[in-house]
CSV table of C-alpha atoms in Angstrom, one decimal:
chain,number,residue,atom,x,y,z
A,1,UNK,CA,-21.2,8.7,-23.4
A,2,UNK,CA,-25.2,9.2,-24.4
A,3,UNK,CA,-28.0,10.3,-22.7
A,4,UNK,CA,-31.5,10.7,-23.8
A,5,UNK,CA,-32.8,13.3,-21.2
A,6,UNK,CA,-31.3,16.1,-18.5
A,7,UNK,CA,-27.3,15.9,-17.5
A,8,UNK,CA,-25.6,17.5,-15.2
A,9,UNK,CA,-21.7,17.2,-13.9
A,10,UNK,CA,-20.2,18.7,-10.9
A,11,UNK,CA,-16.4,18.9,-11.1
A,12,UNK,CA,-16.1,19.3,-6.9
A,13,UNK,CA,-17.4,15.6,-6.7
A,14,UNK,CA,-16.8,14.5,-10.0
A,15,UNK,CA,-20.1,13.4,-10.3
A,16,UNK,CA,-21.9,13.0,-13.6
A,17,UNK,CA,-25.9,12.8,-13.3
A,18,UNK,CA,-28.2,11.5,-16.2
A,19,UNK,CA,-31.4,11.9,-15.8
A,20,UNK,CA,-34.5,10.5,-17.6
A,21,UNK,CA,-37.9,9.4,-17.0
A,22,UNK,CA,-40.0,6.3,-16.5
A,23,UNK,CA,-40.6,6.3,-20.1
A,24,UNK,CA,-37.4,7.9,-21.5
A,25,UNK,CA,-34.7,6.1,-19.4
A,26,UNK,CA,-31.4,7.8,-19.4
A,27,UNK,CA,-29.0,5.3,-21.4
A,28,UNK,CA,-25.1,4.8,-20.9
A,29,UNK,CA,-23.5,2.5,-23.1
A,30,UNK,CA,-19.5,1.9,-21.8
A,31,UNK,CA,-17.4,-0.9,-22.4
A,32,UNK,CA,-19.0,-4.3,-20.3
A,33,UNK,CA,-22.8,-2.9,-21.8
A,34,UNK,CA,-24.9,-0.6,-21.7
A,35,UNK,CA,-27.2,0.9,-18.4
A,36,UNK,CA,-30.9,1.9,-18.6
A,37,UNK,CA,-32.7,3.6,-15.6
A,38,UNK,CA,-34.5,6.8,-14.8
A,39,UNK,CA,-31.2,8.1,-13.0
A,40,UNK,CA,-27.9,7.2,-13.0
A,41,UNK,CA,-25.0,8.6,-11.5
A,42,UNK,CA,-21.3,8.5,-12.2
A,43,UNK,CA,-18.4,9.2,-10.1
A,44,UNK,CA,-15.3,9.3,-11.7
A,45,UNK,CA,-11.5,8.9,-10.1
A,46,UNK,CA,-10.0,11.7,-8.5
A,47,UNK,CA,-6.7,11.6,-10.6
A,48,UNK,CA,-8.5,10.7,-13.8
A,49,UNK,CA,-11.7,10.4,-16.2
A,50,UNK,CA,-12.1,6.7,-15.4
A,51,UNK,CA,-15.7,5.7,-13.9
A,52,UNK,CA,-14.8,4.6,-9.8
A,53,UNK,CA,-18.5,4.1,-8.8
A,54,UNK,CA,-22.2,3.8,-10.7
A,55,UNK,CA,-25.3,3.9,-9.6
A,56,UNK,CA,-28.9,3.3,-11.6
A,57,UNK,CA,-31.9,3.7,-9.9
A,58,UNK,CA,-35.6,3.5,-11.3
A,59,UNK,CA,-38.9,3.1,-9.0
A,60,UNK,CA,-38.8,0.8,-6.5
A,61,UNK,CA,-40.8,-2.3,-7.9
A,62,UNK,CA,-41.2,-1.2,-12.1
A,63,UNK,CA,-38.0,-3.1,-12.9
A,64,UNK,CA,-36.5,-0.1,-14.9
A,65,UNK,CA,-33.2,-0.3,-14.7
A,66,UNK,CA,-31.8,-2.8,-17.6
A,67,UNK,CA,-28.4,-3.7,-18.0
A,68,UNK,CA,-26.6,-5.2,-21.0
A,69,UNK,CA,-23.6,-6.8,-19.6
A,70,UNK,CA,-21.6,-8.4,-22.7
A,71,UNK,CA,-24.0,-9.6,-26.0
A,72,UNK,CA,-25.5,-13.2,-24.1
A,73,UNK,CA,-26.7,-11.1,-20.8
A,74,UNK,CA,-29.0,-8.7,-19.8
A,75,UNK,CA,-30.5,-8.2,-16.2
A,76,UNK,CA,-33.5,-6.0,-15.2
A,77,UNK,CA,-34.1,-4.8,-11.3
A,78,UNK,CA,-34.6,-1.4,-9.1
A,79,UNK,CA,-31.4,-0.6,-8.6
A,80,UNK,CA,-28.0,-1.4,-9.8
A,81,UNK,CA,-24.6,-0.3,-8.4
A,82,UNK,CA,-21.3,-0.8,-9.9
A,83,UNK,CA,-18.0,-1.0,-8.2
A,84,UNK,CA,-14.8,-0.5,-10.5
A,85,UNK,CA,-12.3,-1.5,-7.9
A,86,UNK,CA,-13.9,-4.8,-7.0
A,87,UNK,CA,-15.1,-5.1,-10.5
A,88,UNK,CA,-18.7,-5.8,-9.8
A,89,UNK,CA,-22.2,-5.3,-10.4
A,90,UNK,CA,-24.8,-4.9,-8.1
A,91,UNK,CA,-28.5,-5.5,-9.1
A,92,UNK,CA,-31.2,-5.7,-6.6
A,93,UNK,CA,-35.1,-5.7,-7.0
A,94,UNK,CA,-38.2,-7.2,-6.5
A,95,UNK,CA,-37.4,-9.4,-7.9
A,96,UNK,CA,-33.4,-8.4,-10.0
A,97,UNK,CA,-33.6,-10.8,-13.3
A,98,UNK,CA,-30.8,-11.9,-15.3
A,99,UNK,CA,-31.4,-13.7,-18.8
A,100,UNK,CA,-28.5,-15.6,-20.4
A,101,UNK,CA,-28.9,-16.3,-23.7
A,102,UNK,CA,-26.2,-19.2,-25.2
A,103,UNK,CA,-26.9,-20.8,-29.1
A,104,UNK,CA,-26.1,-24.3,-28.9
A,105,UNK,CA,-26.3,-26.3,-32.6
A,106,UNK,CA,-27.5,-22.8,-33.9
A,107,UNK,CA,-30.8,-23.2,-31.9
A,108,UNK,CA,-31.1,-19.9,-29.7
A,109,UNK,CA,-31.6,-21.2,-25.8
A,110,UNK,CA,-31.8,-18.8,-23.0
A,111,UNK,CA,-32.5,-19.2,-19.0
A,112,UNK,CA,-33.4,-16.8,-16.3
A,113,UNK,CA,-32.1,-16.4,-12.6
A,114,UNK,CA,-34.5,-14.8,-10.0
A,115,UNK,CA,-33.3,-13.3,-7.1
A,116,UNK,CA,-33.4,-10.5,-4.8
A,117,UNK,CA,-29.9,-9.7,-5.4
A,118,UNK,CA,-27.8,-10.6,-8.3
A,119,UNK,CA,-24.0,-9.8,-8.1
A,120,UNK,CA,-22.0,-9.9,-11.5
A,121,UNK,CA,-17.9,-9.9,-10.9
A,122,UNK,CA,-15.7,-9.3,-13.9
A,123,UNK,CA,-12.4,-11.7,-14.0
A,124,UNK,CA,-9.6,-9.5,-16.0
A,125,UNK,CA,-8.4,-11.9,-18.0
A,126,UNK,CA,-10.4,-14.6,-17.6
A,127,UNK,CA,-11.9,-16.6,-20.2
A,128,UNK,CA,-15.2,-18.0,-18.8
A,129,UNK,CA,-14.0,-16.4,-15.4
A,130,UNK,CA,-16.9,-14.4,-15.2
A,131,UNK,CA,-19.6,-15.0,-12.9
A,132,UNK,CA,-23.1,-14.1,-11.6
A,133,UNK,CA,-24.5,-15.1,-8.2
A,134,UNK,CA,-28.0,-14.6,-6.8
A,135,UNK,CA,-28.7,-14.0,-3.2
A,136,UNK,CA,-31.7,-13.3,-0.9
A,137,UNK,CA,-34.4,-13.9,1.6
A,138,UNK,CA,-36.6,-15.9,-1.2
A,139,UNK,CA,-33.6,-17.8,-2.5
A,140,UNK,CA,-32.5,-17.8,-6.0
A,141,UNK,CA,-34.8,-19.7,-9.1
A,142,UNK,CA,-33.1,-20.7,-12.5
A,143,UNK,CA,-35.5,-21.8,-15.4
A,144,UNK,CA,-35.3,-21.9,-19.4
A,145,UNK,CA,-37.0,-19.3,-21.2
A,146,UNK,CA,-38.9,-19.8,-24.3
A,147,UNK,CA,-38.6,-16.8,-25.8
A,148,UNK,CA,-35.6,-14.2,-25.1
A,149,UNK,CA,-35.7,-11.8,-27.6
A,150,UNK,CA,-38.0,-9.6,-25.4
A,151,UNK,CA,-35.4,-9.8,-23.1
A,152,UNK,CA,-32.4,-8.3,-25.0
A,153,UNK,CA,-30.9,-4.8,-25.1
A,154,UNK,CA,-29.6,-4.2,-28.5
């Protein structure tokens, strides 16, 4: 695991803490992406070193937490929370963005979902079984982007 500013863990509550700052976001790469946000906390399994529960925070309405969820997706909102057992992401904001990037004919393509929530479950297994649904008082928007290369974690 990487940070880029202040960490802390406390064995009681097996709880990791990375810390960072509006312009130095703590970073976490792992295996579905990587997590940028001012503070994000793990809690690992009682029995084990395995992650049970994240959360990423950042302040309310500056869209800083960013994640990277596989190569083709990255999402941007206030606050993101992970849940291993139920396998899924959490991202909620003021708006919480996701950008899906796809190359069709080797011409890059890419479309954004608005919404005020964005859930992301994981399908062990699946292939194409992954899915991302956007919820919320406003409703959800879809459009094509021109450009998403300022949209991609690297």
């Amino acid at each position: 695991m990487l940070f880029r500013s202040g960490f802390v863990f406390t064995n009681a509550t097996r709880l990791a803490v990375y810390t960072g700052t509006a312009k130095d976001l703590a970073e976490l790469p792992g295996p579905d992406g990587t997590i940028r946000a001012v503070t994000i906390q793990v809690w690992l399994a009682a029995d084990g070193r395995e992650v049970s529960r994240l959360v990423g925070d950042g302040p309310p309405t500056q869209a800083l937490v960013a994640a990277r969820i596989a190569a083709d997706r990255t999402a941007r909102g206030d606050h993101l929370e992970y849940d291993a057992k139920a396998g899924t992401y959490t991202l909620a904001g003021q708006p919480a963005r996701l950008v899906q990037r796809q190359v069709e004919r080797g011409a890059e393509k890419c479309s954004e979902t608005v919404a005020e929530r964005l859930t992301y479950t994981k399908r062990a297994g699946a292939t194409g079984g992954d899915e991302f649904q956007g919820t919320g008082r406003t409703g959800t928007m879809s459009q094509d982007l021109p450009n998403c290369t300022t949209w991609v974690i690297k």
